[in-house]
Each structure stands twice: as structure tokens, then as C-alpha cells.
């Protein structure tokens, strides 16, 4: 089966700095992929480039077999690719309901409507009339996920799901995510919290300094191996001895 | 009584300024562009109505009907061809672009229509000259009431559209965060082009009422731009009803200034504008627009 999302040799830059260096990865329908790595590893830039809000320097992005490398972000949403951006980015002066409705206007046909979203995230119901700016971090994150779902995405990209949230809010956001995963959603999750990431993901990709340094099925990798790749501890040994089994396809 | 009359006339004049200002406010609110060609686009619209009215022997109010869709289209095209490009290269470029556009429009109008002063007032008959006499010193002009009513209808419709329709929600979302609007499927460039179209059409409407109310020539634009800008700042950037309030405050300031001495009319308006700018609210606005 062809992967739903296919990224090949992607390069993305901030000025002269290459934040994403020749990254290739693919996501199959129904798969949950965790993208982990330290601050500045290029995870967010990679997601933003896939979503079309950061320019591609080189490489290609295919979605459902179509080359979308040069397609503007709103067309990618229409094709079924949605990003929950880092920092939630709700429209602050609009109410929660308006935030949901603005995403619904040009949505793909699909199961998600205001009603179904509220059934899935009941905590949003009493907040509908409130301006997004007054919500707590956890409420904002849930609203941002709900807003992205309103576009009826086939792949949902989630950037920094738990960053800046209280532990209890993280728990509730992940409960919502578990619900989505049980229903067969295709997710790419960027997460600093390794434990959380490994608990939901089918596959884990670890980035370091713009490159993929580890790519593996979650069951086949230990937390220690991911931690090593995370901090680049095994870089010396990998360059000298390519036999290290825990490091998947290095790009 | 003289003062009451000044205030009443000021309110009507304020309606005209608010009509000028709402397009300027809309473009600034949605795209953070100060459209320096706004006044000249208004005058171009007035010339359009003048041409249709005199060639086809129509009332200017009827002549407005074909001109407004043309101005909508012109605004849309203007964004697609000129403003969208300049927006991509930082905040200063659109300012320079619209400044250049203002000069181009003024000179084009000068070339086609000569520097002669025109008025549409003579074509509208009693609407532009008649009034209801309430007392010996207080009269309410038909035209003033009409302009104020049109201003309230236009601003009210704009406010309702922005707050309560899907079209308006997209516009507000794009104004607050264009990148995130794209991430929920809103094509920001289309929203921008629509906002420009609406702004140019309201400018043409305001220009036509100016032409009926007094006179106009190819160089009338910049003065109207300054009044519109003052109304926007007095009323608070990006607020629709604030724009109406700002226009009325400016209108009253000018008519009261004129009552003291005719030469103080414009000056009084500028002084109120400067007082607002120097007030804590003005400093707040300056600070807010300095931080992106």
C-alpha cells in the first residue's frame, strides 16, 4: 500500500541555517507516528513545512500520491492535511465556537461537525461562547485539536502537544488523543515527553540537528535507545561502527 | 443656538468622514496596510459617477449603481496585481506602493479630466440644497441626513457581516493570524482581495457623496485621506463603530472651529486629532502597532 504522506529528502531553512536536512519519512493510513528530539532538532520546522507554512528549499512532499511540495497551505487543508500548530494559535479575539466554525467553512466532507466534535471533547461545550484568549492552556490545546478536526483531515499533525501544559491538562489532552487513535486516526505527534510519545505511537522517529537519527517501530526500541539518539550520545560510535542495530535507516 | 447648529452640522459632516474612513479602517484592520491612495480612489469613483451621470443624463444616485460594481472589481484586481506582491516584501513596501498609486491616480485623473473643479450637487436638485427648518437658526439639510443614514447603513452592514457571517469570520481570522487562517483552510490572499474590493467600493461611495456635498477635482484625494485617517485614529484603529464616532467628533470639531472663525475649521479638526494622539489611548495605539 502506498503511504498516505511521503516526505523525500526535504530541506527547509531559516536564512542560511538548515533546520531540516534531507529528511525522508512516510506515514501510512491509520498509523501514529511520534516525532521526538531535543529543542532545535527541526521537528516543528518539519511539520510546518509539511503543512505548507514554511517554504521548501529542496526535496518533495507527496500526499496520497499527489505532489504537494508547492501547494499553498489552504489547499493542503482541503486535501486532508491539518496541523495543530505549536502554541495552539487559536484566533484569540474569536469565541471557541467561531474558531471551530471558521475551520468548518471550507472543510472536506466528513464525520466532524460542531456536534460530533463537542461529543468527542465535552469539556469544550461550556466554553463555546468564551473568547479563545481567556481559556487555560489545556482548554486551548483541546480547542485547537478540535478546530483542526473540523477540517476533516486524513492526517493530523500535532506540534508540541504537551508543551507548557499542567500535568493534569496533558493527561486530559492525551485522553482525547487516545479516543482519536482508537477510531483509526492517522497522526504525527511532536512531543518532548518521551514517555507520552512512546505510549501512543506505533512508530517513533527521532531527529537531531535537522536529521533523522532513529526510525523504528515503537515495540522494537527501548526508551534508553531513543534517549541516546535524542541527545546524540551514540553519534561517535555510529560514525565509526555502522553495526549499531538500534539506529534505523540513517539519512 | 449657533453652537447647537454647529454641532448638528458637524454630526452630518462626520457621517461623510466616517464613510471615507471605514474602507481605510477595513484595509488597515485586515492587512495592516495604510492605503495612501484611499482618497484618490474615492475621487476616481466620483469622476466615474460624474461621467455616467453627465453622459447618460442620470441622477448621480442612479449613476452610482453601475459604478460601484466596477469599483469592487477594481479593488479586487488592485489587490491581486499590486498589493499582494508588495505585502510579501515587508511592511514598508505597501506604504510606498500605495503612495505611488496615489500619484498615478491623481495624474491620470488630471490628464483625462483637467484640473477643473466639478460638482455633482447641481445634478441632484433639491436633495443637495433643501433642508427642514426647525427654528429660525437651526435647519437640517436633506443631504446631511441622507449621508449620515448611508454611513450608518454601510458601517452597520460591515459590522454585522464581520461579526455574524462565515465570510466575516474568515476575514477576522485572517486579520488576527493569516498563517493560522491558512492552516484551517482559509485562503488569506482571497480574503485580502475581498477586503480591498469592499474598501475601494465604500471609498467610491464616499467620494460620490463628497462630490454631491461640495466640489471635487483630481487633487481632492489627499485632503480626504487626512480626514479619514484622523477619523480612524480618533475612533480607535480597527473598530467599525469607533470609526463612526471618530468621524462625528472630527466633523463637530471642524464646524465648531468654523463657528469661531471660518479659518479655524480644518485646524480645529487637526487639534482634536493631535490631542487624541497625545492622550494615553493614542500612546497605547502607537505602542500596540509598534509590536507586531
XYZ file of C-alpha atoms in Angstrom:
543
model
C 0.000 0.000 0.000
C 1.246 3.464 -0.805
C 1.945 5.677 2.207
C -0.569 8.482 2.758
C 2.151 11.031 3.445
C 5.578 10.686 1.879
C 8.443 13.117 2.514
C 11.623 12.719 0.455
C 14.949 14.457 1.061
C 13.214 17.506 2.482
C 15.336 20.580 3.190
C 13.955 23.660 4.976
C 15.957 26.693 6.069
C 15.828 29.768 8.264
C 18.036 32.111 6.293
C 21.349 30.309 5.999
C 20.579 27.811 8.744
C 19.347 24.440 7.531
C 16.766 23.463 10.135
C 15.657 20.322 8.254
C 18.399 18.477 6.372
C 17.379 15.874 3.810
C 14.673 14.256 5.903
C 12.702 11.357 4.433
C 9.805 9.712 6.160
C 6.446 8.210 5.383
C 3.182 7.792 7.240
C 0.685 5.069 6.380
C -3.067 5.392 6.786
C -4.109 4.709 10.393
C -0.568 4.991 11.716
C 0.519 7.058 14.723
C 3.996 8.448 14.311
C 5.827 10.165 17.167
C 8.445 12.686 16.173
C 10.838 13.262 19.044
C 14.060 15.168 19.501
C 15.659 17.930 21.535
C 14.864 21.628 21.176
C 16.066 22.911 17.829
C 16.194 19.460 16.232
C 13.913 20.671 13.431
C 10.701 18.826 14.367
C 8.444 21.874 14.316
C 10.008 23.183 11.121
C 9.461 19.792 9.514
C 5.760 19.805 10.460
C 5.327 23.429 9.373
C 6.955 22.636 6.037
C 4.687 19.617 5.542
C 1.665 21.823 6.362
C 2.790 24.453 3.854
C 3.507 27.414 6.133
C 7.288 27.151 5.846
C 8.985 27.223 2.427
C 10.574 24.087 0.986
C 14.197 24.597 -0.035
C 14.629 21.184 -1.599
C 13.003 17.759 -1.700
C 9.382 16.734 -2.205
C 6.222 16.103 -0.218
C 3.605 13.702 -1.579
C 0.152 13.379 -0.084
C -1.981 10.452 -1.209
C 0.200 10.114 -4.292
C -0.060 13.793 -5.305
C 2.968 16.072 -5.229
C 2.028 18.933 -2.870
C 5.508 20.421 -2.440
C 4.488 23.794 -3.914
C 0.811 23.801 -2.946
C -0.334 26.599 -0.568
C -1.403 25.632 2.947
C -5.154 26.149 2.475
C -5.175 23.702 -0.457
C -3.350 21.128 1.667
C -6.088 21.515 4.295
C -8.679 20.935 1.598
C -6.801 17.775 0.569
C -6.932 16.482 4.159
C -3.715 17.584 5.847
C -4.171 19.584 9.062
C -1.664 20.981 11.543
C -2.278 21.881 15.182
C 0.491 24.475 15.462
C 2.905 24.927 18.324
C 1.430 27.334 20.873
C -2.146 26.376 19.837
C -2.631 29.579 17.811
C -6.365 29.905 18.343
C -7.803 33.145 16.981
C -7.653 34.997 20.306
C -10.444 37.535 19.785
C -12.905 34.978 18.445
C -15.014 32.672 20.590
C -14.320 28.952 20.731
C -17.405 28.350 18.601
C -16.201 30.846 15.974
C -12.791 29.194 15.976
C -14.497 25.900 15.144
C -16.832 27.407 12.545
C -14.093 29.237 10.655
C -12.386 25.887 10.092
C -15.661 24.278 9.021
C -16.422 26.660 6.157
C -14.096 25.078 3.602
C -13.815 21.664 5.255
C -13.734 18.364 3.409
C -16.932 16.389 3.818
C -16.500 14.021 6.735
C -17.659 12.944 10.169
C -16.517 16.013 12.111
C -19.054 18.772 12.725
C -19.517 21.096 15.686
C -21.827 18.480 17.217
C -19.507 15.485 16.808
C -16.501 17.491 17.985
C -18.390 18.527 21.117
C -19.381 14.924 21.736
C -15.733 13.896 21.477
C -14.491 16.818 23.603
C -17.333 17.551 26.070
C -15.111 19.951 28.033
C -15.464 22.440 25.177
C -19.241 22.677 25.444
C -19.373 25.202 28.324
C -16.565 27.213 26.715
C -18.221 27.745 23.313
C -19.162 31.382 23.889
C -15.889 32.409 25.500
C -13.121 34.262 23.654
C -10.260 31.842 22.976
C -7.794 34.168 24.721
C -9.284 33.528 28.184
C -9.036 29.720 28.007
C -6.444 27.816 30.034
C -3.566 26.155 28.187
C -5.150 22.716 28.273
C -8.512 24.057 27.102
C -6.769 25.910 24.281
C -4.922 22.766 23.206
C -8.161 20.775 23.145
C -9.905 23.568 21.219
C -7.011 23.721 18.754
C -7.216 19.953 18.149
C -10.985 20.242 17.773
C -10.560 23.112 15.304
C -8.123 21.072 13.213
C -10.552 18.123 13.252
C -13.313 20.393 11.888
C -11.462 20.346 8.551
C -11.924 16.543 8.492
C -8.235 15.771 7.994
C -6.908 12.429 6.774
C -3.608 13.143 8.518
C -3.436 15.279 11.641
C -0.077 16.833 12.512
C 0.224 17.833 16.184
C 3.088 20.100 17.176
C 4.286 20.170 20.804
C 1.127 18.624 22.228
C 2.040 18.966 25.904
C 4.458 21.914 25.898
C 3.577 24.426 28.599
C 0.592 22.474 29.922
C -0.062 21.448 33.514
C 0.305 17.663 34.056
C -3.431 17.279 34.600
C -4.110 19.103 31.304
C -1.609 16.879 29.483
C -3.472 13.864 30.799
C -6.801 15.129 29.517
C -5.383 16.072 26.104
C -3.869 12.594 25.745
C -7.170 11.003 26.742
C -8.725 12.833 23.813
C -5.906 11.658 21.546
C -6.382 8.046 22.655
C -10.019 8.342 21.623
C -8.975 9.565 18.151
C -6.390 6.798 17.808
C -8.936 4.117 18.719
C -11.103 5.450 15.891
C -8.251 4.882 13.453
C -6.916 8.432 13.020
C -3.602 8.986 11.269
C -1.429 11.193 13.471
C 2.040 12.680 13.507
C 2.810 13.873 17.030
C 5.728 16.078 18.002
C 6.347 15.594 21.682
C 9.105 16.461 24.162
C 7.805 13.962 26.699
C 9.320 10.687 25.525
C 7.195 8.516 27.812
C 3.988 10.048 26.484
C 5.143 9.824 22.893
C 6.107 6.165 23.123
C 2.844 5.296 24.888
C 0.659 6.322 21.923
C 2.875 5.831 18.877
C 3.127 2.863 16.510
C 6.413 4.164 15.233
C 8.952 6.659 16.532
C 11.243 8.950 14.565
C 13.984 10.780 16.412
C 15.560 13.925 14.985
C 18.874 15.509 15.887
C 20.202 18.712 14.353
C 17.831 18.531 11.391
C 18.426 14.871 10.548
C 16.563 11.663 11.300
C 18.873 9.638 13.557
C 16.488 6.888 14.560
C 13.419 5.439 12.940
C 11.801 2.351 14.410
C 8.616 0.567 15.334
C 7.875 1.507 18.944
C 7.935 -2.094 20.212
C 11.374 -2.729 18.711
C 13.087 0.089 20.534
C 13.814 0.734 24.201
C 13.472 4.053 25.925
C 17.235 4.094 26.502
C 17.942 3.721 22.800
C 15.639 6.637 21.963
C 17.204 8.742 24.721
C 20.645 8.061 23.285
C 19.564 9.143 19.811
C 17.689 12.086 21.341
C 20.840 13.569 22.830
C 23.199 12.337 20.113
C 25.151 10.287 22.662
C 25.912 7.478 20.218
C 26.972 9.662 17.324
C 30.684 8.900 17.693
C 30.072 5.180 17.807
C 27.691 5.235 14.799
C 30.096 7.052 12.552
C 32.852 4.579 13.359
C 30.771 1.420 13.582
C 27.681 1.218 11.387
C 26.629 -2.002 13.021
C 24.620 -0.354 15.805
C 21.320 -2.211 15.440
C 19.066 0.266 17.243
C 19.644 3.056 14.729
C 17.257 2.569 11.859
C 17.752 3.909 8.367
C 20.028 6.868 8.814
C 19.546 9.567 6.205
C -28.313 78.360 19.098
C -25.345 78.963 16.879
C -23.433 76.292 18.779
C -26.246 73.769 18.595
C -26.398 74.367 14.849
C -22.625 73.838 14.605
C -22.891 70.543 16.444
C -25.815 69.325 14.304
C -23.996 70.207 11.072
C -20.850 68.594 12.499
C -22.674 65.314 13.055
C -23.758 65.260 9.400
C -20.273 66.150 8.189
C -18.991 63.376 10.460
C -21.175 60.896 8.583
C -19.260 61.716 5.411
C -15.900 61.368 7.136
C -16.945 58.043 8.640
C -17.926 56.811 5.192
C -14.469 57.801 3.923
C -12.783 56.242 6.934
C -14.441 52.817 7.031
C -12.596 51.496 3.961
C -9.301 52.806 5.277
C -10.050 51.164 8.625
C -11.019 47.864 6.976
C -7.818 47.604 4.920
C -5.722 48.533 7.925
C -7.601 46.156 10.206
C -7.364 43.150 7.901
C -3.982 43.638 6.192
C -2.121 46.211 8.350
C -1.724 48.360 5.237
C -2.282 52.112 5.381
C -3.722 52.753 1.943
C -2.420 56.195 0.999
C -4.354 56.002 -2.295
C -7.706 55.739 -0.478
C -8.676 59.382 -1.032
C -7.661 59.271 -4.682
C -9.620 56.069 -5.278
C -12.616 57.891 -3.781
C -12.120 60.813 -6.164
C -11.708 58.392 -9.076
C -15.054 56.872 -8.091
C -16.622 60.341 -8.012
C -15.306 61.024 -11.525
C -16.757 57.704 -12.630
C -20.184 58.703 -11.329
C -19.778 62.168 -12.893
C -19.043 60.631 -16.308
C -22.016 58.263 -16.161
C -24.350 60.949 -14.798
C -23.462 63.591 -17.378
C -23.214 61.276 -20.418
C -26.400 59.347 -19.699
C -28.234 62.294 -18.087
C -28.880 60.322 -14.936
C -29.147 61.313 -11.313
C -25.824 60.644 -9.548
C -27.669 58.246 -7.237
C -28.635 56.101 -10.245
C -25.195 56.555 -11.806
C -23.674 55.057 -8.646
C -25.314 51.698 -9.378
C -23.083 50.707 -12.330
C -20.000 52.428 -10.835
C -19.975 50.514 -7.526
C -19.549 47.021 -9.071
C -16.781 48.411 -11.290
C -15.020 49.782 -8.203
C -15.429 46.429 -6.401
C -13.755 44.743 -9.345
C -11.069 47.427 -9.465
C -10.289 46.886 -5.770
C -10.117 43.128 -6.214
C -7.782 43.475 -9.210
C -5.708 46.093 -7.405
C -5.007 43.636 -4.627
C -4.314 40.699 -6.906
C -1.922 42.659 -9.150
C -0.242 45.218 -6.897
C -0.876 44.919 -3.156
C -0.424 41.131 -2.832
C 3.053 41.410 -4.308
C 4.067 44.354 -2.154
C 2.737 42.645 1.003
C 5.269 39.859 0.510
C 8.215 42.213 0.896
C 7.672 43.615 4.371
C 5.514 46.292 5.982
C 7.123 49.357 4.371
C 6.641 48.309 0.747
C 2.806 48.501 0.732
C 3.023 52.023 2.139
C 5.341 53.103 -0.671
C 3.240 51.234 -3.217
C 0.017 52.977 -2.234
C 1.850 56.315 -2.145
C 2.971 55.713 -5.722
C -0.522 54.572 -6.667
C -1.948 57.821 -5.254
C 0.341 59.871 -7.512
C -0.502 57.732 -10.537
C -4.263 58.099 -9.964
C -4.043 61.866 -9.398
C -2.037 62.427 -12.565
C -4.204 60.109 -14.622
C -7.323 62.000 -13.486
C -5.570 65.300 -14.243
C -4.726 64.065 -17.723
C -8.250 62.898 -18.502
C -10.428 65.435 -16.682
C -8.167 68.560 -16.494
C -7.733 70.428 -13.173
C -11.272 71.896 -13.434
C -13.376 71.792 -10.314
C -16.574 69.740 -10.642
C -19.608 69.144 -8.521
C -22.430 66.656 -8.636
C -24.577 68.911 -6.430
C -26.275 70.624 -9.370
C -27.362 67.241 -10.779
C -29.215 66.150 -7.652
C -31.684 69.067 -7.435
C -33.339 69.767 -4.118
C -31.624 66.867 -2.310
C -28.345 68.794 -2.091
C -29.837 72.206 -1.333
C -33.070 71.624 0.589
C -33.465 71.376 4.317
C -36.015 71.103 7.087
C -36.159 74.375 9.014
C -36.666 73.566 12.673
C -36.217 77.090 14.019
C -35.001 80.343 12.510
C -31.393 79.387 13.248
C -31.466 75.599 13.072
C -32.096 73.669 9.889
C -31.473 70.062 8.996
C -30.197 69.548 5.441
C -31.688 66.639 3.430
C -28.274 65.697 2.140
C -26.728 65.614 5.623
C -29.405 63.217 6.840
C -29.002 61.077 3.722
C -25.194 60.856 4.089
C -25.414 60.052 7.795
C -28.049 57.393 7.107
C -25.938 55.827 4.335
C -22.875 55.895 6.610
C -24.781 54.153 9.411
C -26.182 51.553 6.978
C -22.771 50.869 5.384
C -20.925 50.682 8.695
C -23.696 48.652 10.292
C -23.756 46.176 7.406
C -19.981 45.887 7.564
C -20.067 45.321 11.315
C -22.835 42.715 11.008
C -21.016 40.929 8.183
C -17.758 40.796 10.118
C -19.388 39.559 13.324
C -22.108 37.210 12.162
C -21.335 35.667 8.771
C -18.921 32.958 7.655
C -17.422 35.468 5.216
C -16.761 37.891 8.097
C -15.360 35.177 10.364
C -12.786 34.321 7.706
C -11.892 37.993 7.448
C -11.446 38.356 11.218
C -9.463 35.122 11.460
C -7.139 36.278 8.665
C -6.761 39.690 10.301
C -5.764 38.100 13.627
C -3.378 35.486 12.225
C -3.081 34.964 8.450
C -0.770 31.948 8.772
C -3.091 30.049 11.101
C -6.061 31.029 8.916
C -4.276 29.188 6.095
C -3.877 26.181 8.399
C -7.648 25.911 8.808
C -8.219 26.216 5.067
C -8.845 29.943 4.652
C -7.152 31.378 1.541
C -5.700 34.568 3.015
C -4.986 36.188 -0.363
C -8.634 35.814 -1.437
C -9.813 37.310 1.851
C -7.407 40.229 1.385
C -8.606 40.823 -2.167
C -12.241 40.858 -0.988
C -11.434 43.328 1.795
C -9.714 45.614 -0.725
C -12.694 45.343 -3.076
C -15.132 46.365 -0.326
C -12.846 49.193 0.818
C -12.495 50.643 -2.701
C -16.263 50.462 -3.270
C -17.008 52.295 0.002
C -14.367 54.860 -0.962
C -16.171 55.456 -4.260
C -19.459 55.840 -2.372
C -17.848 58.383 -0.033
C -16.241 60.206 -2.979
C -19.621 60.493 -4.685
C -21.254 61.977 -1.581
C -18.342 64.417 -1.256
C -18.939 65.417 -4.871
C -22.643 65.976 -4.186
C -21.978 67.745 -0.873
C -19.308 70.119 -2.232
C -16.800 70.159 -5.090
C -14.030 67.878 -6.250
C -11.084 67.912 -8.647
C -8.215 65.485 -9.381
C -6.225 66.733 -6.389
C -9.014 66.400 -3.783
C -7.914 62.936 -2.650
C -5.113 63.662 -0.158
C -7.236 66.048 1.938
C -9.972 63.440 2.244
C -7.349 60.836 3.115
C -6.146 63.000 6.001
C -9.700 63.468 7.338
C -10.375 59.749 7.008
C -7.126 58.929 8.760
C -7.932 61.347 11.587
C -11.392 59.825 11.984
C -9.891 56.332 12.189
C -7.337 57.345 14.817
C -9.836 59.323 16.929
C -12.277 56.408 16.856
C -9.706 53.706 17.540
C -7.959 51.570 14.936
C -9.910 48.638 13.578
C -13.226 49.425 15.285
C -16.161 49.993 12.932
C -18.469 51.917 15.283
C -15.414 53.726 16.630
C -14.844 54.968 13.086
C -18.339 56.492 13.003
C -17.692 58.075 16.396
C -14.307 59.391 15.213
C -15.826 60.838 12.045
C -18.510 62.630 14.039
C -16.018 64.009 16.581
C -13.876 65.306 13.699
C -16.927 66.800 11.945
C -18.133 68.567 15.100
C -14.609 69.886 15.815
C -14.438 71.354 12.310
C -17.878 73.001 12.384
C -17.299 74.426 15.879
C -13.909 75.706 14.722
C -15.621 77.318 11.748
C -18.200 78.960 14.022
C -15.416 80.645 15.987
C -13.730 81.757 12.795
C -14.040 80.149 9.328
C -10.272 79.809 9.011
C -10.108 77.602 12.156
C -12.303 74.887 10.670
C -9.657 72.419 9.471
C -7.227 73.429 12.199
C -9.717 72.539 14.961
C -10.040 69.040 13.470
C -6.273 68.590 13.426
C -6.033 69.775 17.041
C -8.582 67.211 18.251
C -6.647 64.535 16.329
C -3.383 65.616 17.987
C -4.982 65.667 21.437
C -6.214 62.084 20.941
C -2.795 61.045 19.664
C -1.080 62.565 22.720
C -3.594 61.056 25.158
C -2.864 57.752 26.943
C -5.071 55.968 24.384
C -3.022 57.353 21.496
C 0.185 56.237 23.166
C -1.379 52.813 23.691
C -2.222 52.591 19.974
C 1.292 53.645 18.974
C 2.800 51.044 21.307
C 0.472 48.339 20.041
C 1.211 48.960 16.379
C 4.940 49.085 17.076
C 4.923 45.492 18.368
C 3.933 43.119 15.569
